[in-house]
Short mmCIF file of C-alpha atoms and ligand atoms in Angstrom, two decimals:
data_model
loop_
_atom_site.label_atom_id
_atom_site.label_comp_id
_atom_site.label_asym_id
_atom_site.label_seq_id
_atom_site.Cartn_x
_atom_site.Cartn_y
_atom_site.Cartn_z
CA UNK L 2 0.25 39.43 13.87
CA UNK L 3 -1.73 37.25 16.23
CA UNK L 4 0.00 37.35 19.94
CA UNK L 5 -0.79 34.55 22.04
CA UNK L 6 0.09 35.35 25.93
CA UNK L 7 -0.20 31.73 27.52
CA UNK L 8 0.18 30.89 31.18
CA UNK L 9 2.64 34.01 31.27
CA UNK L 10 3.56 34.39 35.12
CA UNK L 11 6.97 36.68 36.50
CA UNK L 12 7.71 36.87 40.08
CA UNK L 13 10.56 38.99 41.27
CA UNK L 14 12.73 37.47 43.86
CA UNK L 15 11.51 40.06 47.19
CA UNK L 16 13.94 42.68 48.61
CA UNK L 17 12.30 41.99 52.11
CA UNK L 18 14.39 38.00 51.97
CA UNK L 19 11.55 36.63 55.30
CA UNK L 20 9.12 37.42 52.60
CA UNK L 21 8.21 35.56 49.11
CA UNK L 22 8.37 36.30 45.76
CA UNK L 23 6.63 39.33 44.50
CA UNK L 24 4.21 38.24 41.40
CA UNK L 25 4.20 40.89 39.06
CA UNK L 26 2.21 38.75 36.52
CA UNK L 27 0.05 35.98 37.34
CA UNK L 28 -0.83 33.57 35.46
CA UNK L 29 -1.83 36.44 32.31
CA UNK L 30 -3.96 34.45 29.40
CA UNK L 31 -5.15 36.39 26.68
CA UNK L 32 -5.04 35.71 22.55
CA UNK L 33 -4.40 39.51 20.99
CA UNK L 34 -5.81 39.35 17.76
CA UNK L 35 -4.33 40.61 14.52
CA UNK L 36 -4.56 44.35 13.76
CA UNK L 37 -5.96 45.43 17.24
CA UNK L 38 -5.05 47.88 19.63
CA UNK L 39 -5.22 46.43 23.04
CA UNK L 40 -5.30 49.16 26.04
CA UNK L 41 -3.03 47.48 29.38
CA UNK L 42 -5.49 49.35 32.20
CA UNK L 43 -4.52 49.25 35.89
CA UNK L 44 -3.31 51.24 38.54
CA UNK L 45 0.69 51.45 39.67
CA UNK L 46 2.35 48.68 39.79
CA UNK L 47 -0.46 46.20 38.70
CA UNK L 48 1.76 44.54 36.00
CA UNK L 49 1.55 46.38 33.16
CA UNK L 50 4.90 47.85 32.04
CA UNK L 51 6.48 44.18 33.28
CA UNK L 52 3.58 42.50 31.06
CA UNK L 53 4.88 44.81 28.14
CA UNK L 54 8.62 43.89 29.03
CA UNK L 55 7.77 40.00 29.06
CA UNK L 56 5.54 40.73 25.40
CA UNK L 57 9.14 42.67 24.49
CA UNK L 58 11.98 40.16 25.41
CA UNK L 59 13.39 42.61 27.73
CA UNK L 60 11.68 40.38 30.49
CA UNK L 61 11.78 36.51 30.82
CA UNK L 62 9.28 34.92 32.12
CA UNK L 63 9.31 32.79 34.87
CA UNK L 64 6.77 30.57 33.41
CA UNK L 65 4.60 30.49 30.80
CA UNK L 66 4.91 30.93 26.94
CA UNK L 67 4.43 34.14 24.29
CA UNK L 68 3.67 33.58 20.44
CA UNK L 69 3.85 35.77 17.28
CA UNK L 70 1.65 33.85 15.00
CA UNK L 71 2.55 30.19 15.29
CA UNK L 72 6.17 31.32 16.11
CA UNK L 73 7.66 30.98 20.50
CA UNK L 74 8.89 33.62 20.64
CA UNK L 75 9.45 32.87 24.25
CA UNK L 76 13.25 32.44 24.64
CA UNK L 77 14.26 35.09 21.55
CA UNK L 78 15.86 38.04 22.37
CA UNK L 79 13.88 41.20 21.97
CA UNK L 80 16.08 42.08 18.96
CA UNK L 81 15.03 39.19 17.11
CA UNK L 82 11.09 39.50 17.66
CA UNK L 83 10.33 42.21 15.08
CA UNK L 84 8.61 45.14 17.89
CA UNK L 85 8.45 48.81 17.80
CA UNK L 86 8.70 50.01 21.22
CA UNK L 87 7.71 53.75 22.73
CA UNK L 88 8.06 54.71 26.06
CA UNK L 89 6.97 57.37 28.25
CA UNK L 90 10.37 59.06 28.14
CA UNK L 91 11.02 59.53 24.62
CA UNK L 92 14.76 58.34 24.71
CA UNK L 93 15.68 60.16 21.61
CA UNK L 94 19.59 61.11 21.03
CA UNK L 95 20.25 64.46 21.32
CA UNK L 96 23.11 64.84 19.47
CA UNK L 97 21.35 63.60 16.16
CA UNK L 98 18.65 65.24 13.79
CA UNK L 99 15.47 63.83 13.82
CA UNK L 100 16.41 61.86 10.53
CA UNK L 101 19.45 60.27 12.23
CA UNK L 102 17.10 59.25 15.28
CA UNK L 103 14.62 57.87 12.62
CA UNK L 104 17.42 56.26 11.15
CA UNK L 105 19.16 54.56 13.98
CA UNK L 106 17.36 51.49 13.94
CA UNK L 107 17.74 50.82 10.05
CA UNK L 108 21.45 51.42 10.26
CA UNK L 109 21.56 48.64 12.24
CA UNK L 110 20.29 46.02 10.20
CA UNK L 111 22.70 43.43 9.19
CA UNK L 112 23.25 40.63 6.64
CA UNK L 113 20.16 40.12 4.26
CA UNK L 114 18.26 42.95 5.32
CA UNK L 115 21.05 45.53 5.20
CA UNK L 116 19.39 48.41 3.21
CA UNK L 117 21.29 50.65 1.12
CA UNK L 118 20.89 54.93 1.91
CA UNK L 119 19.01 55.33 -0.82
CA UNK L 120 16.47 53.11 0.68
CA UNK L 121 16.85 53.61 4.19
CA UNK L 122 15.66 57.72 3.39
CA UNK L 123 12.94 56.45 1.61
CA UNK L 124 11.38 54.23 5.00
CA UNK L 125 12.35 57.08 7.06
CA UNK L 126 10.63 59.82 5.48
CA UNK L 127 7.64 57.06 4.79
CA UNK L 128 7.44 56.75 8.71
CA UNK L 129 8.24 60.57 9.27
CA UNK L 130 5.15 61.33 6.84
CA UNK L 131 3.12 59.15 9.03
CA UNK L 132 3.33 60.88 12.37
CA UNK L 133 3.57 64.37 10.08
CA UNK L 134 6.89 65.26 11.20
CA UNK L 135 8.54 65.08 7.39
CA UNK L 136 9.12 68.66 8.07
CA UNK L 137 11.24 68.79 11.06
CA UNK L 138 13.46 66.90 9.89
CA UNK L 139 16.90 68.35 10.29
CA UNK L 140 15.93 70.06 13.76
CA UNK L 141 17.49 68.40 16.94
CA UNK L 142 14.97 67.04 19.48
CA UNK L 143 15.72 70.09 22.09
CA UNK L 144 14.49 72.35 19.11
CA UNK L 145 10.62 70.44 18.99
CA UNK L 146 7.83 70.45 21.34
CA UNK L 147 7.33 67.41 23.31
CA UNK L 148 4.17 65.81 21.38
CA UNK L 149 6.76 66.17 18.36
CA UNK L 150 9.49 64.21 20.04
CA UNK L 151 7.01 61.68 20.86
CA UNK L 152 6.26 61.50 17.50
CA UNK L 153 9.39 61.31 16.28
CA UNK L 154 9.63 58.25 19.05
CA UNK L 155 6.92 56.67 17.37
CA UNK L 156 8.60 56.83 13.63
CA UNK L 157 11.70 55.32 15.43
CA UNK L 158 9.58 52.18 16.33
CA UNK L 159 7.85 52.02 13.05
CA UNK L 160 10.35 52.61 10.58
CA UNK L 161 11.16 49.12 10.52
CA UNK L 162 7.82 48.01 10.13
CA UNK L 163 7.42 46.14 13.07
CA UNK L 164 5.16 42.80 13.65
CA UNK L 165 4.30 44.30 17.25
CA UNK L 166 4.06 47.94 18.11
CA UNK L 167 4.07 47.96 22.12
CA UNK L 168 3.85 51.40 23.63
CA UNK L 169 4.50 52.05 27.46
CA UNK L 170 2.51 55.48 28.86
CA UNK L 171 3.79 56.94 25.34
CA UNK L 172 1.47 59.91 26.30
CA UNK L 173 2.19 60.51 29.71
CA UNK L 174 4.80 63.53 29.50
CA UNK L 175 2.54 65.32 27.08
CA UNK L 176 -0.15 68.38 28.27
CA UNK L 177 -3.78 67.99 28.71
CA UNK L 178 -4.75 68.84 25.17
CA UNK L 179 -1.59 67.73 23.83
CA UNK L 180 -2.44 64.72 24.89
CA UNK L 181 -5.86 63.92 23.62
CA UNK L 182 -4.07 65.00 19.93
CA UNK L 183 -1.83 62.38 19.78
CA UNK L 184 -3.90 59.71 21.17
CA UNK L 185 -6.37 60.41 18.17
CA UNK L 186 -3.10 60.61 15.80
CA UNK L 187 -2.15 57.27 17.66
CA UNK L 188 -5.28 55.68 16.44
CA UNK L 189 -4.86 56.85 13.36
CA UNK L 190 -1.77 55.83 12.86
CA UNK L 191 -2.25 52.25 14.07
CA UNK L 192 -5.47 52.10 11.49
CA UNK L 193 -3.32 52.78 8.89
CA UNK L 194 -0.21 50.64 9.61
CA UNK L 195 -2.64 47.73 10.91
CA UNK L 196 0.29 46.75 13.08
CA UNK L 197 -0.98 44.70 16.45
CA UNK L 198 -0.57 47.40 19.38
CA UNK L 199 -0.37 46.80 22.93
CA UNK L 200 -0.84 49.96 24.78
CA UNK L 201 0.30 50.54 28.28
CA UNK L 202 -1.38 53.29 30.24
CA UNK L 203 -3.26 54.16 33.92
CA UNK L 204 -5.34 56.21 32.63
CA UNK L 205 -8.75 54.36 31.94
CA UNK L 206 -10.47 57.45 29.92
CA UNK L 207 -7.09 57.05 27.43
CA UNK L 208 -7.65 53.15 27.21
CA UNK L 209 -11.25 53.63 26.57
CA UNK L 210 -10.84 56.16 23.75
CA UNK L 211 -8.76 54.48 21.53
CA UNK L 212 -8.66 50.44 22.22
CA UNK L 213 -10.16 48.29 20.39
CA UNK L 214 -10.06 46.30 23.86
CA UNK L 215 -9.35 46.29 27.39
CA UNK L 216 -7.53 44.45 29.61
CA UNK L 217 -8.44 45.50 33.33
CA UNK L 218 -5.38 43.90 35.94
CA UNK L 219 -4.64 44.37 39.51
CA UNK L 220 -2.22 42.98 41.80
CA UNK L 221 -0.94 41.12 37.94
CA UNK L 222 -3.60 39.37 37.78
CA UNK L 223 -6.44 39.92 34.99
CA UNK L 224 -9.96 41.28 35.98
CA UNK L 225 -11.51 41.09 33.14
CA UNK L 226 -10.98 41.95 29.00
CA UNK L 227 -13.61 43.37 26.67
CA UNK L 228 -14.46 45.84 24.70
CA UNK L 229 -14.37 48.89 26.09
CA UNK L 230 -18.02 50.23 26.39
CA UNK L 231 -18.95 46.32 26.92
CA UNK L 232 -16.53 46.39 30.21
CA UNK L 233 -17.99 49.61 31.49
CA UNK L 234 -21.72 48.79 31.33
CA UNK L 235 -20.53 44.63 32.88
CA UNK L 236 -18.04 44.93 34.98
CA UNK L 237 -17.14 41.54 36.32
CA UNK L 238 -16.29 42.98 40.05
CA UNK L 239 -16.39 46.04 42.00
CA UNK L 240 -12.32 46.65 41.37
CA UNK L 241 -13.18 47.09 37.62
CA UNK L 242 -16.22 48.91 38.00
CA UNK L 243 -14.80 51.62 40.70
CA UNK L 244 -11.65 51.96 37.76
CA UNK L 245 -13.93 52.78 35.24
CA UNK L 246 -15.71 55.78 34.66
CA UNK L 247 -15.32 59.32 35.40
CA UNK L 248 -16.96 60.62 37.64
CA UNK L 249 -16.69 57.06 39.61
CA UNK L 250 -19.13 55.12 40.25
CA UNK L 251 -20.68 55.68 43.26
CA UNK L 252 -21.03 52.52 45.95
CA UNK L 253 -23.44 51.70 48.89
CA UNK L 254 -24.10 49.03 51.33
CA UNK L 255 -26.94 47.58 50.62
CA UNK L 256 -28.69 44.28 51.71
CA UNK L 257 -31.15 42.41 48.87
CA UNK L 258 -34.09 40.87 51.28
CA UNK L 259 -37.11 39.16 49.59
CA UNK L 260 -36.59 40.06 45.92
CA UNK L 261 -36.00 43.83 47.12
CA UNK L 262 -32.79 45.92 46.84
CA UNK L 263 -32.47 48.21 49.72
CA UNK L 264 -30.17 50.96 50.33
CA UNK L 265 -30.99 52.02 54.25
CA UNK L 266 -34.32 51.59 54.88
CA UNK L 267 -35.40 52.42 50.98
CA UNK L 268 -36.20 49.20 48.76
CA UNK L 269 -34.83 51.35 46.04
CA UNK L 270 -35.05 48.28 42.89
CA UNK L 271 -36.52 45.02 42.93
CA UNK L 272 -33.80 42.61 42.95
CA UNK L 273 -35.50 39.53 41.31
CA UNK L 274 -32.78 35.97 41.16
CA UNK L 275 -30.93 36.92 44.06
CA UNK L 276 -30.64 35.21 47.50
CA UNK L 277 -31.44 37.66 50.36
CA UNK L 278 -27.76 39.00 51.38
CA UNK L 279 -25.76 41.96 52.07
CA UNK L 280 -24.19 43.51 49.00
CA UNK L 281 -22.43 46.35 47.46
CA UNK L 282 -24.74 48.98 44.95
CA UNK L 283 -22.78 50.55 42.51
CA UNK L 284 -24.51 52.84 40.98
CA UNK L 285 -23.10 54.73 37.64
CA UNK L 286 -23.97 58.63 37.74
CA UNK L 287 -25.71 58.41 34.86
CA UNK L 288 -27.83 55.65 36.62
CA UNK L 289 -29.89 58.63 38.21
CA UNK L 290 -33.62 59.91 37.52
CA UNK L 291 -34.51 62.58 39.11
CA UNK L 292 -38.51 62.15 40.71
CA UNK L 293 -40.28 64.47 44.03
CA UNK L 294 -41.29 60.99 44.45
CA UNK L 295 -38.44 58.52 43.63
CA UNK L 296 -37.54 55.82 45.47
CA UNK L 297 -33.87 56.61 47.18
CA UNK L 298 -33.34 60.14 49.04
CA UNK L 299 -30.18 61.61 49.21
CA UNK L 300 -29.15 64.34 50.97
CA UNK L 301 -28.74 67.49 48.60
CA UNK L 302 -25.06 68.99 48.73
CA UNK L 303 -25.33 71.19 45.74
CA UNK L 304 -25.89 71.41 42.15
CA UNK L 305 -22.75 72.13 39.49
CA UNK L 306 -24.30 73.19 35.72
CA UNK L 307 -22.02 71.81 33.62
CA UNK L 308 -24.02 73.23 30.41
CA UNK L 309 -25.70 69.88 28.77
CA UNK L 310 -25.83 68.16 32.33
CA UNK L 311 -25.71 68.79 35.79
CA UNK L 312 -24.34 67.14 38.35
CA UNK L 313 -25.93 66.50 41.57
CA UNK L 314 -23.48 66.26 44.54
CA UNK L 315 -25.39 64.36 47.96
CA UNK L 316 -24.26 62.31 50.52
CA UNK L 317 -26.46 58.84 51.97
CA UNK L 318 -25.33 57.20 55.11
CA UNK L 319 -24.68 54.06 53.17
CA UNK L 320 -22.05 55.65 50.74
CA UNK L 321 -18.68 54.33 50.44
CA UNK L 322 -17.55 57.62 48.50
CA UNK L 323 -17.93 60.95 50.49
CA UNK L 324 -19.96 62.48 48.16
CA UNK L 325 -22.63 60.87 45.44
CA UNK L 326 -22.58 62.30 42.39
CA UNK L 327 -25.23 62.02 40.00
CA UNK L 328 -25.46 63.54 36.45
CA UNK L 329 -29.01 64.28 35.16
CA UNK L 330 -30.04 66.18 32.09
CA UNK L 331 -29.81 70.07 32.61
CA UNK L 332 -33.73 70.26 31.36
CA UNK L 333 -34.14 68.90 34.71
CA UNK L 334 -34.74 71.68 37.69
CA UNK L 335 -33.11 70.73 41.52
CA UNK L 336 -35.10 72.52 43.98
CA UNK L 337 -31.66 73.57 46.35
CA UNK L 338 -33.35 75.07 48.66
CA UNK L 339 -34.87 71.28 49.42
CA UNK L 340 -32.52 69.64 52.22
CA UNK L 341 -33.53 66.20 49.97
CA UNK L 342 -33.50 64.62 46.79
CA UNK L 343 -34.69 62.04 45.91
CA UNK L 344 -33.91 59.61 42.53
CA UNK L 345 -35.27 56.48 40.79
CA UNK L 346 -32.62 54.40 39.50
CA UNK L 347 -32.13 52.60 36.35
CA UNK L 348 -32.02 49.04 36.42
CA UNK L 349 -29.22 48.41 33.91
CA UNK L 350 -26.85 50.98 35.49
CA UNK L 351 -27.17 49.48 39.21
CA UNK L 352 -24.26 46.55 39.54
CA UNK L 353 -25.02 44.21 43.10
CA UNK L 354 -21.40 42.89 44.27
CA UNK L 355 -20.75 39.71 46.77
CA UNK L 356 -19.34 41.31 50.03
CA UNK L 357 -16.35 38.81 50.62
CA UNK L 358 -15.67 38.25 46.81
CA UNK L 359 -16.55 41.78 45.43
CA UNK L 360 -17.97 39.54 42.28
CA UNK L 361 -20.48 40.89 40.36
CA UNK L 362 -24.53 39.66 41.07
CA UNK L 363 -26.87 40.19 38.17
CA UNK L 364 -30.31 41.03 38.82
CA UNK L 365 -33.56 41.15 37.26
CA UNK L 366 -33.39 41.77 33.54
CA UNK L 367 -29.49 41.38 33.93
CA UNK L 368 -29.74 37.90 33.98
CA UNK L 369 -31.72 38.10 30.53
CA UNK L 370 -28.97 40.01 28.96
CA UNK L 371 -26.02 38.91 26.96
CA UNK L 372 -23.80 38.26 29.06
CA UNK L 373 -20.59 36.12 27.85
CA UNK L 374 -20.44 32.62 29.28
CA UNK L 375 -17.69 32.51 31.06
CA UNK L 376 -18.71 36.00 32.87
CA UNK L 377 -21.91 34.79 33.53
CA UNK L 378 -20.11 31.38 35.39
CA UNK L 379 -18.21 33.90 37.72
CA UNK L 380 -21.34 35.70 38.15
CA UNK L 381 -23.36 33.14 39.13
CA UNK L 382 -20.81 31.11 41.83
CA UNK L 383 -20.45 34.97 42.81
CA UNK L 384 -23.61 34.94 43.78
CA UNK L 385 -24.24 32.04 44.96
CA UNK L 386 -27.18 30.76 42.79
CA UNK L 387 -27.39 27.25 41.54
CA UNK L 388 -28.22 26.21 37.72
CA UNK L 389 -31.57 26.36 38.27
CA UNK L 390 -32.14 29.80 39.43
CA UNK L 391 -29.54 31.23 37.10
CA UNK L 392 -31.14 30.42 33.65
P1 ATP S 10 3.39 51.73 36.91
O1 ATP S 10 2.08 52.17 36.33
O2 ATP S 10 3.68 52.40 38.22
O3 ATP S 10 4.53 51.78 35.95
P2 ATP S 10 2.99 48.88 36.45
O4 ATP S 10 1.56 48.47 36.47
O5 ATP S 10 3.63 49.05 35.13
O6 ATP S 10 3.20 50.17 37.34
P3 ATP S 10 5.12 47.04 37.03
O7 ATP S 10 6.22 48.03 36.80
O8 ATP S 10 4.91 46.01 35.99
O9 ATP S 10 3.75 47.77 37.32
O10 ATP S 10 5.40 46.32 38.43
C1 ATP S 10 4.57 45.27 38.92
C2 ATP S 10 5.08 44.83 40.29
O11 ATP S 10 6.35 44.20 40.16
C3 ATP S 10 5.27 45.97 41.28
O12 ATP S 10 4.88 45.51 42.55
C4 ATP S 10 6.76 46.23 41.24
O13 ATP S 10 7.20 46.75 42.45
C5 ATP S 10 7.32 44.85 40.96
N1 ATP S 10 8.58 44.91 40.19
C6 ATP S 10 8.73 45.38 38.93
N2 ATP S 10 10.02 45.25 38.52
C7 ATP S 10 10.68 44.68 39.55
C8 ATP S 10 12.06 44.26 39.76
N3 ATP S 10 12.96 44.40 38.79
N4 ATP S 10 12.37 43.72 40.95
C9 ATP S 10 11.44 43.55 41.91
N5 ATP S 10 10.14 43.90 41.78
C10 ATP S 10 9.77 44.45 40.62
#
């Protein structure tokens, strides 16, 4: 099921009366195609759960419209609009079996699409085999571990086949490795079923794991949507490149003069299509090479061997972050009794921002790459280069 989010904008009347509305979603665009898993990415209270409620029903909008299919789904009550829906808190009943909880939803069903038992087992152990909880269940939720319950959460939404499975932090409650288990069993799951997911979470490394795409948002408004790896190595502005990638990105001042890119008194890249300005560098820390006679000194911190790679902790007078870490192969040897070190960078992992719009400035073979056309639009007013200069 195709889901069409058009215009969608919900602003919360303000607590604070002297002040206005609070928009919680701006303004959100995006066509979800059939069959994918979509990641929600932001940080607290950037719009995502209230984005999920307005995709749900259990929001309405205060403008805009919402489609399954060709269907408006806009003004139908979430009952009516065929979703599964897991949140973070598993909400299961304690008093029932894990059948009965699967079950709930199916006993409900009125009219034409009353089931009978016979057939209401069947969907519920079909679900229950899906998540691989068919065993457990006569056990009560206080008897399971807490990646079970979730799963049993999950079965709930799907045992009605829904057109839209939308989950809300479904993982967040769950330990470390727990975790990473039932996000791959997530994936699997939503493979299988081919159900449209929209996935709510904060945690970029989760979103980036299993989506098919990304939607980036801050403040409820969108930064930017793409595939994950393409979003990572093209980040549209320093918000979305500083929220992806662990470790972070690392940032500078910096200031491109005469086709250079310098970072202090280092032309550390040559910074061909750009007007001479200040900028931000973000550099990724795989973005590193290390060379006795590279281009950009740092000053050494210390060196963590991390088995295949080792990371490289300095400081530079021009970084934003405290430390700069870079990661370099752990063939390579760091001379720490050296007070510097000193890198060349590569080209394709450097990102130039504007310093009043934080919008992303390609540079140099950048502008040769394929870069989608509406990005490169942004890009370009971003950095303030006319037609010309840009192709
Ligand atoms: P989190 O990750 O912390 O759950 P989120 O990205 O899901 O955050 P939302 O819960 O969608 O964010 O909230 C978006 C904004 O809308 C926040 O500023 C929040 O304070 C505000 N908000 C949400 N619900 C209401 C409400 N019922 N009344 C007023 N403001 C609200």
């Amino acid at each position: 099921m195709k889901i069409t989010l058009d215009h969608l904008t919900k602003k919360f009347p303000n607590r604070d009366k002297t002040k206005g509305d609070v928009t919680a979603v701006g303004d959100f665009c995006f066509d979800i195609p059939d069959g994918k898993l979509i990641g929600l990415l932001g940080p607290s209270g950037c719009g995502k759960s209230t984005t999920l409620n307005l995709i749900s029903g259990l929001e309405t909008p205060t403008s805009g419209r919402i489609f399954f299919g060709e269907d408006d789904v806009t003004k139908l009550p979430p009952e009516h609009r065929g979703i599964g829906l897991v949140f973070q808190n598993y909400a299961l009943y304690p008093h029932l079996t894990v059948r009965q909880n699967i079950l709930f939803p199916l006993q409900n069903l009125k009219g034409k699409n009353k089931l009978s038992k016979e057939q209401m087992n069947e969907k519920a152990l079909e679900a229950a085999k899906l998540v691989q909880i068919d065993e457990l269940m006569d056990r009560k939720p206080s008897e399971l571990s807490g990646g079970q319950q979730q799963r049993v959460a999950i079965a709930r939404a799907l045992v009605k086949m829904p057109r839209v499975l939308l989950l809300d932090e479904p993982l967040s409650n769950l330990d470390a490795r727990l975790r990473l288990q039932t996000r791959e069993e997530l994936r699997r799951i939503q493979q299988k079923t081919g159900i449209t997911t929209i996935f709510v979470t904060h945690d970029q490394e989760e979103a980036m794991s299993i989506s098919d795409e990304i939607v980036v948002m801050k403040s409820g408004i969108i930064q930017q949507i793409g595939k994950p790896q393409d979003v990572y190595d093209s980040p549209a502005n320093l918000f979305v490149a500083k929220f992806l990638g662990t470790p972070p990105i690392d940032v500078f001042n910096g200031t491109v003069k005469g086709g250079k890119l310098y970072i202090g008194d280092e032309a550390v890249l040559p910074a061909v299509g750009v007007e001479d300005q200040d900028v931000y560098v973000g550099i990724r820390p795989e973005g590193f090479i290390l060379n006795d006679k590279g281009a950009f000194t740092c000053q050494l911190q210390n060196v963590e061997v991390m088995g295949r790679d080792t990371s490289v902790v300095s400081t530079h007078k021009e970084s934003l972050n405290v430390t700069i870490r870079s990661i370099i192969s752990a063939e390579n040897k760091v001379d720490t009794a050296s007070k510097d070190v000193r890198f060349d960078l590569k080209p394709y992992k450097v990102f130039l921002f504007n310093k009043e719009t934080e919008k992303r400035i390609l540079f140099g073979g950048q502008l040769a790459a394929d870069v989608p056309a509406e990005m490169e639009e942004s890009l370009d007013t971003a950095a303030g280069r006319t037609d010309s200069q840009s192709k």
